[in-house]
JSON list of C-alpha atoms in Angstrom, two decimals:
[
{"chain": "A", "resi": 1, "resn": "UNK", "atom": "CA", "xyz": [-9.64, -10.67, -1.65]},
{"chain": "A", "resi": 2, "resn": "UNK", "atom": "CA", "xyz": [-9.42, -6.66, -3.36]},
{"chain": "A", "resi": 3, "resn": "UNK", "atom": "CA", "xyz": [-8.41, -4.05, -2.23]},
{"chain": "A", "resi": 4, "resn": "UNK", "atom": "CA", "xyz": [-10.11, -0.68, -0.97]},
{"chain": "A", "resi": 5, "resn": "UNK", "atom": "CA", "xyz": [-8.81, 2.67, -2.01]},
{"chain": "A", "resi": 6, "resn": "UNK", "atom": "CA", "xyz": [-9.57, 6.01, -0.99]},
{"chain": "A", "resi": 7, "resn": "UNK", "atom": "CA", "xyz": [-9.63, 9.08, -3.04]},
{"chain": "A", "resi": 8, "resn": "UNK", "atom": "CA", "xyz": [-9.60, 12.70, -1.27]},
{"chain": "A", "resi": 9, "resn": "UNK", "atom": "CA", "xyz": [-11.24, 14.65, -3.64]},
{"chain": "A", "resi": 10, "resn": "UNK", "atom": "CA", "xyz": [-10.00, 18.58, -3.75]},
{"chain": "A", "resi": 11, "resn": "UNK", "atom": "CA", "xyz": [-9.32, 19.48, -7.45]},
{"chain": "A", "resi": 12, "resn": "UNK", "atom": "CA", "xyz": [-10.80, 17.52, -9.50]},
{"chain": "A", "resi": 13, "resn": "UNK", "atom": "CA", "xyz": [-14.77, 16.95, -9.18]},
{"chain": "A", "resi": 14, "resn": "UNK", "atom": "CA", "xyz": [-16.56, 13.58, -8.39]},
{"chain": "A", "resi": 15, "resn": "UNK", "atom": "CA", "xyz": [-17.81, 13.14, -11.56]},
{"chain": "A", "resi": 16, "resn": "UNK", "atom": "CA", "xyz": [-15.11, 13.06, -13.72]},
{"chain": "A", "resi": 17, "resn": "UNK", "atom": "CA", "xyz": [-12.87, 11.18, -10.98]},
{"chain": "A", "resi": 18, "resn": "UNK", "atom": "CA", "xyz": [-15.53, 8.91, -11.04]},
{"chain": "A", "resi": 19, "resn": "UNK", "atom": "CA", "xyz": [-15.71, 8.49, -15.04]},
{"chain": "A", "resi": 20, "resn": "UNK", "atom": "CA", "xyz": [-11.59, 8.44, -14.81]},
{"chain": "A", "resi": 21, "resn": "UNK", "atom": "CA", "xyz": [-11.64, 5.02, -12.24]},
{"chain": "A", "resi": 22, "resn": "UNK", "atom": "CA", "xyz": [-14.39, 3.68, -14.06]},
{"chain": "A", "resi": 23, "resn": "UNK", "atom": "CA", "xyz": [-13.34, 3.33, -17.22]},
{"chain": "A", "resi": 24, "resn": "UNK", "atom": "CA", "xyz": [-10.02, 2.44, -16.15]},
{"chain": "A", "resi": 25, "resn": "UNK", "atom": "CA", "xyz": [-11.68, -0.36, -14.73]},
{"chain": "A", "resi": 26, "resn": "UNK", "atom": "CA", "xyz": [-13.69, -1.15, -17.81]},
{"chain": "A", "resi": 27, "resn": "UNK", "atom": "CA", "xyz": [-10.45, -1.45, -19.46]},
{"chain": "A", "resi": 28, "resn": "UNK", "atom": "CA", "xyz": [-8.86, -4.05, -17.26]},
{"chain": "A", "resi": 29, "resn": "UNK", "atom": "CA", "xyz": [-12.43, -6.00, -18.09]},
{"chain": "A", "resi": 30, "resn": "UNK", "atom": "CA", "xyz": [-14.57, -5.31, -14.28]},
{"chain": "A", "resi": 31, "resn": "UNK", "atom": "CA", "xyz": [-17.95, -4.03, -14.36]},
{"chain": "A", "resi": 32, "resn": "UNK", "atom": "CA", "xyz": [-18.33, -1.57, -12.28]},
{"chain": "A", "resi": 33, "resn": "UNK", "atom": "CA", "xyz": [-21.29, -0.21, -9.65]},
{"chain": "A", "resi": 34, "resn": "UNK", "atom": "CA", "xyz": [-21.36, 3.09, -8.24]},
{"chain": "A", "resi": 35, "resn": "UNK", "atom": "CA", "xyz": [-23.17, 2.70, -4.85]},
{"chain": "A", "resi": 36, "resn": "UNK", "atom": "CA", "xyz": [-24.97, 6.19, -3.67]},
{"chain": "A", "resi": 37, "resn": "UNK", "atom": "CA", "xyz": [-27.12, 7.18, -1.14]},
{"chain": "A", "resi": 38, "resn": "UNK", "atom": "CA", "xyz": [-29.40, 9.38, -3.05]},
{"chain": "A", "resi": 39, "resn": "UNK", "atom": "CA", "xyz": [-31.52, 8.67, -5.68]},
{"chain": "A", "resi": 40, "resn": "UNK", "atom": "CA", "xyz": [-31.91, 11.90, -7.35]},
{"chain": "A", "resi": 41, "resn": "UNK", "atom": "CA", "xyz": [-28.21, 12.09, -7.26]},
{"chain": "A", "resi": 42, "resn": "UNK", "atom": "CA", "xyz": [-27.67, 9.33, -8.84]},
{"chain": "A", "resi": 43, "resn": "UNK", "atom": "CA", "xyz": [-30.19, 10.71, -11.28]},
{"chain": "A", "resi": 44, "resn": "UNK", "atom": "CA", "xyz": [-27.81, 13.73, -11.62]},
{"chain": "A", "resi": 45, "resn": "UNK", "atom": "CA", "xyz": [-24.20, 11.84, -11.87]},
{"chain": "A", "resi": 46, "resn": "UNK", "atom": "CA", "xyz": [-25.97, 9.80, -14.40]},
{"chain": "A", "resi": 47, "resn": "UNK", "atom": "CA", "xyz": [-27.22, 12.70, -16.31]},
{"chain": "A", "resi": 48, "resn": "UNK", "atom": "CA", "xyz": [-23.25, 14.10, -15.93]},
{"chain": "A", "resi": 49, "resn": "UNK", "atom": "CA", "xyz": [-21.71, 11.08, -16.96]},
{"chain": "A", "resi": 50, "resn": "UNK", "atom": "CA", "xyz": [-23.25, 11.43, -20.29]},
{"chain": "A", "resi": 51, "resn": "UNK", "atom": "CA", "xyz": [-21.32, 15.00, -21.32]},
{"chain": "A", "resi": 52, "resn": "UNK", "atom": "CA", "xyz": [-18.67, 14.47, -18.43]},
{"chain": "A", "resi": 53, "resn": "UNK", "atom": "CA", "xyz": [-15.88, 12.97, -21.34]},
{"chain": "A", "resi": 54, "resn": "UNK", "atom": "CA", "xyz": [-15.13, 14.52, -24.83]},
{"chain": "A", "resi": 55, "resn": "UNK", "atom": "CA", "xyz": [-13.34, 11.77, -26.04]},
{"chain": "A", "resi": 56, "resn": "UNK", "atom": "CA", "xyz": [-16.41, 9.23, -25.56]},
{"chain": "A", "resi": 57, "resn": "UNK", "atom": "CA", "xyz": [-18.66, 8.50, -23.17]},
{"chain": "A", "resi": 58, "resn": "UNK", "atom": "CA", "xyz": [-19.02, 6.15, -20.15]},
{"chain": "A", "resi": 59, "resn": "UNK", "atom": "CA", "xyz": [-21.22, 3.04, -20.75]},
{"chain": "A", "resi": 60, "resn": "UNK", "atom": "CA", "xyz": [-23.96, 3.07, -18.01]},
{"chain": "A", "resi": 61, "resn": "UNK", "atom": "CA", "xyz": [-27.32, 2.71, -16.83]},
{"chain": "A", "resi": 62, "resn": "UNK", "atom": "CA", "xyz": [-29.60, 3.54, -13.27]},
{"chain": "A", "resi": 63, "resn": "UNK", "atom": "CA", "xyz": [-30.59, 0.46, -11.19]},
{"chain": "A", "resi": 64, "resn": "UNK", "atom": "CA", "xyz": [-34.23, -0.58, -12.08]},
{"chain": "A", "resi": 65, "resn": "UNK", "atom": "CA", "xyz": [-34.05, 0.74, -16.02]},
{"chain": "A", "resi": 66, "resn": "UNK", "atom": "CA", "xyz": [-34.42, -1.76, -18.55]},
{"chain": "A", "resi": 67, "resn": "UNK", "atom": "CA", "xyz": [-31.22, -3.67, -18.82]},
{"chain": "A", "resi": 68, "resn": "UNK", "atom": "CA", "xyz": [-29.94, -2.79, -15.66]},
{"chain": "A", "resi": 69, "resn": "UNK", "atom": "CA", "xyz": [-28.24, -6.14, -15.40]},
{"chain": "A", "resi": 70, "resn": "UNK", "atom": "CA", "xyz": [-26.34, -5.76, -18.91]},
{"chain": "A", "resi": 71, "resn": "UNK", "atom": "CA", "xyz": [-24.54, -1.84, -18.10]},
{"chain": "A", "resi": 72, "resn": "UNK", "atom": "CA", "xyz": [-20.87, -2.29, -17.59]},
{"chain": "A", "resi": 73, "resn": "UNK", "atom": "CA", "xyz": [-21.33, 0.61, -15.02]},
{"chain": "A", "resi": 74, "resn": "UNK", "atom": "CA", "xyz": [-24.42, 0.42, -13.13]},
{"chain": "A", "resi": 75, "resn": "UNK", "atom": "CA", "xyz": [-25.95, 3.58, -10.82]},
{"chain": "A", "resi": 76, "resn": "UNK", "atom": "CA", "xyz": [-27.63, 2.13, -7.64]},
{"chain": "A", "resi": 77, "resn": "UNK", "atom": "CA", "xyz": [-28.30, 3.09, -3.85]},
{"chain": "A", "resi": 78, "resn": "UNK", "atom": "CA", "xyz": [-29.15, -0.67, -3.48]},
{"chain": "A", "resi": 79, "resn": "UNK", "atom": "CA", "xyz": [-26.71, -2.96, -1.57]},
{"chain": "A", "resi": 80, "resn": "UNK", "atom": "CA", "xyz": [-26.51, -5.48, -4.24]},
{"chain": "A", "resi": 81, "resn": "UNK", "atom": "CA", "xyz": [-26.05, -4.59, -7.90]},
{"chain": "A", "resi": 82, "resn": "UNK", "atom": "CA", "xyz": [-27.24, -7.03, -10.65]},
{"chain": "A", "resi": 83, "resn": "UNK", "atom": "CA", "xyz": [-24.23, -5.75, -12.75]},
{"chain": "A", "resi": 84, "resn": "UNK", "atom": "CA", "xyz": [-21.96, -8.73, -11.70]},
{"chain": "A", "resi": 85, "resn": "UNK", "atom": "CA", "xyz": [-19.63, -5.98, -10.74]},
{"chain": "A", "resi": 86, "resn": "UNK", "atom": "CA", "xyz": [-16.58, -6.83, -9.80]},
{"chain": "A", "resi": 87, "resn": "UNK", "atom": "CA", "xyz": [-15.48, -3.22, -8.69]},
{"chain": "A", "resi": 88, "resn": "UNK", "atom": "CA", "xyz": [-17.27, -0.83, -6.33]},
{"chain": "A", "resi": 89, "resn": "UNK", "atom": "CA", "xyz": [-17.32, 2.30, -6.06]},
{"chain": "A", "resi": 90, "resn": "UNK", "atom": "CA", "xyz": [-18.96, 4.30, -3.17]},
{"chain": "A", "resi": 91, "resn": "UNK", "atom": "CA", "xyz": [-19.58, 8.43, -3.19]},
{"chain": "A", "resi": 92, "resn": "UNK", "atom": "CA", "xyz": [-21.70, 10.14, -0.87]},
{"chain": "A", "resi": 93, "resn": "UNK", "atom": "CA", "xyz": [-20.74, 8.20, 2.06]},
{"chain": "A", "resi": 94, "resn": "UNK", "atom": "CA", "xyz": [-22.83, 5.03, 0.82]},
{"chain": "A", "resi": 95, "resn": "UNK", "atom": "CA", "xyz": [-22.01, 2.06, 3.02]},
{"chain": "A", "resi": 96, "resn": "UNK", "atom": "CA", "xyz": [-19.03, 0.11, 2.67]},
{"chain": "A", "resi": 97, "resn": "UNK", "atom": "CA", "xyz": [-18.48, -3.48, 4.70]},
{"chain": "A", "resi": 98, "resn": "UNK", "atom": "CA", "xyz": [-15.38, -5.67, 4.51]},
{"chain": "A", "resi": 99, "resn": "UNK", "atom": "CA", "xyz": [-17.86, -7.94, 2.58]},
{"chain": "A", "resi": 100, "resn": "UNK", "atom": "CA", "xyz": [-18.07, -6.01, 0.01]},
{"chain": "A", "resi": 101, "resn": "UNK", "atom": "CA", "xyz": [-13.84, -5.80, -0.15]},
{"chain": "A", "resi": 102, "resn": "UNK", "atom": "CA", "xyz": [-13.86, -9.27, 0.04]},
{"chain": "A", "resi": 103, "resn": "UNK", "atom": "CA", "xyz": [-16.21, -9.85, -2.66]},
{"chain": "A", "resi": 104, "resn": "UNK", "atom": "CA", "xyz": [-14.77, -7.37, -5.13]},
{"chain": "A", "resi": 105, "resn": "UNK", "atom": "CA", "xyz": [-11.53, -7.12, -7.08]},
{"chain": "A", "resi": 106, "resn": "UNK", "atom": "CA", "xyz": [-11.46, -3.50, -5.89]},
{"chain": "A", "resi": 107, "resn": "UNK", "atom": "CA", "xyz": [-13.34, -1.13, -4.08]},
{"chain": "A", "resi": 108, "resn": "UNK", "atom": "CA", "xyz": [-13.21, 2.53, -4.75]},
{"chain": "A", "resi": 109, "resn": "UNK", "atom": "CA", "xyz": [-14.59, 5.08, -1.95]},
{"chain": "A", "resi": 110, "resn": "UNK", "atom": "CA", "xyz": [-14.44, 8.96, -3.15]},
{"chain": "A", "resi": 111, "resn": "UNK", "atom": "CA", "xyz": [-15.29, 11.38, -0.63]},
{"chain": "A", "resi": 112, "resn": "UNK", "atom": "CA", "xyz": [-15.30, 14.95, -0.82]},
{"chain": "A", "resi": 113, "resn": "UNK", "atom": "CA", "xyz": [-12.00, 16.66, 0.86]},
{"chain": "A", "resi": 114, "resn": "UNK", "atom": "CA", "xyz": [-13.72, 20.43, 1.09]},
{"chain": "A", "resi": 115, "resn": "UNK", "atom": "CA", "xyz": [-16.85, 18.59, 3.31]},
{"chain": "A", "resi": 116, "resn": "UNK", "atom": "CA", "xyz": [-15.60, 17.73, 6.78]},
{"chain": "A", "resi": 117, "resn": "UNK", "atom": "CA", "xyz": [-18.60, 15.66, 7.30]},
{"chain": "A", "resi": 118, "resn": "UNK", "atom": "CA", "xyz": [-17.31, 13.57, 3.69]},
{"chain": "A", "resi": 119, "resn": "UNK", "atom": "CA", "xyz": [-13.70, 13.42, 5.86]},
{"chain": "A", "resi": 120, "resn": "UNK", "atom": "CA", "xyz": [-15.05, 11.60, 9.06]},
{"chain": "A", "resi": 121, "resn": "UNK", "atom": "CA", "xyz": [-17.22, 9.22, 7.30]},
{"chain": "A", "resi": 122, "resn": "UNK", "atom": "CA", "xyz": [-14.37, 7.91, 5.44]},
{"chain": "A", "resi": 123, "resn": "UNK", "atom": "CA", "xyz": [-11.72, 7.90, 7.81]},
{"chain": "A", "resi": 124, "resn": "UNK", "atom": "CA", "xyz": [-14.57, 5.92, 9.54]},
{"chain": "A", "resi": 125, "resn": "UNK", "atom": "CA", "xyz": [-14.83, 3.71, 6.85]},
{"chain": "A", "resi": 126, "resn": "UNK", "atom": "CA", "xyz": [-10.27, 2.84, 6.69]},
{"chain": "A", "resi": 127, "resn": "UNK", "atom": "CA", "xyz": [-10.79, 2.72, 10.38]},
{"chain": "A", "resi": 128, "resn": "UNK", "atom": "CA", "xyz": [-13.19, 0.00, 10.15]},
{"chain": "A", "resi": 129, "resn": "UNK", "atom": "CA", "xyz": [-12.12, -1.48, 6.47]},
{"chain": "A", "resi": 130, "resn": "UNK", "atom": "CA", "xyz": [-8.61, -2.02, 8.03]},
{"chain": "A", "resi": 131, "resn": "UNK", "atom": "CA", "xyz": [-9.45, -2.62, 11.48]},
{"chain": "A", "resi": 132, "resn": "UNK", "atom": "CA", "xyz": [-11.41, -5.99, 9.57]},
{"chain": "A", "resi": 133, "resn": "UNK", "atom": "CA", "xyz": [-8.48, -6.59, 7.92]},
{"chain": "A", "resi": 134, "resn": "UNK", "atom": "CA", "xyz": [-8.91, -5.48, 5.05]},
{"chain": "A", "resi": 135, "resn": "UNK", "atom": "CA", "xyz": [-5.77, -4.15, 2.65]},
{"chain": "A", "resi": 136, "resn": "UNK", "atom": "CA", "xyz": [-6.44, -0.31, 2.05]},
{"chain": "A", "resi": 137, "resn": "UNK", "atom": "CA", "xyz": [-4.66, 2.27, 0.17]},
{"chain": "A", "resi": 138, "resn": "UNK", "atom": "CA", "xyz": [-5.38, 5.94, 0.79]},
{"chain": "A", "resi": 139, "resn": "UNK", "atom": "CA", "xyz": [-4.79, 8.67, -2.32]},
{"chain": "A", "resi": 140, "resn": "UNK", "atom": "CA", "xyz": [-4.40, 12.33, -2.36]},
{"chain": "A", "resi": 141, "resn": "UNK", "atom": "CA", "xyz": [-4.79, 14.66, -5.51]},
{"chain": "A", "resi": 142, "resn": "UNK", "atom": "CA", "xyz": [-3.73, 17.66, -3.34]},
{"chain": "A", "resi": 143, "resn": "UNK", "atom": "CA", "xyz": [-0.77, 18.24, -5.19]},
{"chain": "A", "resi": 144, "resn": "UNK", "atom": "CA", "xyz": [-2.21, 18.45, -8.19]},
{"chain": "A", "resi": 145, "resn": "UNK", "atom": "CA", "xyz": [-1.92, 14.71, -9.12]},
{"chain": "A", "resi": 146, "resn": "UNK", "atom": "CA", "xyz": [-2.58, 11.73, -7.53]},
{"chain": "A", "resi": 147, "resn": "UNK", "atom": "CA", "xyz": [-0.07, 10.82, -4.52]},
{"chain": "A", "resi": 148, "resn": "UNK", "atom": "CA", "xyz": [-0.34, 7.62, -2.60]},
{"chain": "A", "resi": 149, "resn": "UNK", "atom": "CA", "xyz": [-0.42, 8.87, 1.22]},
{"chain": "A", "resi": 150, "resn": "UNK", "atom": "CA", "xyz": [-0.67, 5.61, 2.99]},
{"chain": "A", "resi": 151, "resn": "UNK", "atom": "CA", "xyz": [-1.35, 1.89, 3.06]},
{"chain": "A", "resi": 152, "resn": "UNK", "atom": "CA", "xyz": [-2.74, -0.61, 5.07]}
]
């Protein structure tokens, strides 16, 4: 069973938390997918992921390009990614069940901390993650570095 952590986003932007977590994860040998809710932005994160590093970029592909199944991190707003990923990562609010914890090595939700509407929908999300007993950590870069600020 993984783990879900949350990431309160206030310095740094999505994108190149996102690319940070990712190919963290790429390192430790997970695929990743980054579930959305949007197509066109995942159109535009993938478009940002390209530029988003100078010291290399991210290796990815959208859901339904050729190859899709072969990208180490796949774009999708589809429940199940053909990746084989064994890390999600949700933005935008995209649905996250204990399922998905369960089936993953980690899952990753990043929410916006200047949107209060970002704020509910993932304390929403630990309320429910933990309530299904799921383990859950929950990390703040309002400091100006990441800070654990709970655990579940």
């Amino acid at each position: 069973m993984g783990e879900a952590y949350f990431y309160h986003l206030t310095r740094r932007p999505l994108e190149l938390t996102l690319s940070d977590l990712a190919a963290k994860s790429l390192e430790r040998g997970w695929r990743v997918a980054v579930r959305g809710v949007e197509p066109a932005r995942m159109d535009w994160l993938d478009q940002a992921l390209w530029t988003v590093s100078e010291e290399g970029f991210l290796p990815h592909g959208l859901a339904g390009a050729p190859h899709a199944a072969d990208q180490p991190v796949l774009l999708t707003t589809a429940r199940e990614a053909v990746n084989a990923a064994s890390v999600l990562m949700s933005m935008d609010g995209a649905a996250v069940e204990a399922e998905d914890v369960t089936a993953m090595q980690r899952v990753c939700v990043l929410f916006d901390g200047h949107n209060e509407d970002a704020v509910a929908r993932a304390r929403v999300q630990w309320k429910t993650l933990t309530g299904a007993g799921c383990k859950a950590q929950y990390w703040s870069e309002e400091s100006g570095r990441w800070e654990k600020k709970a655990e579940a």
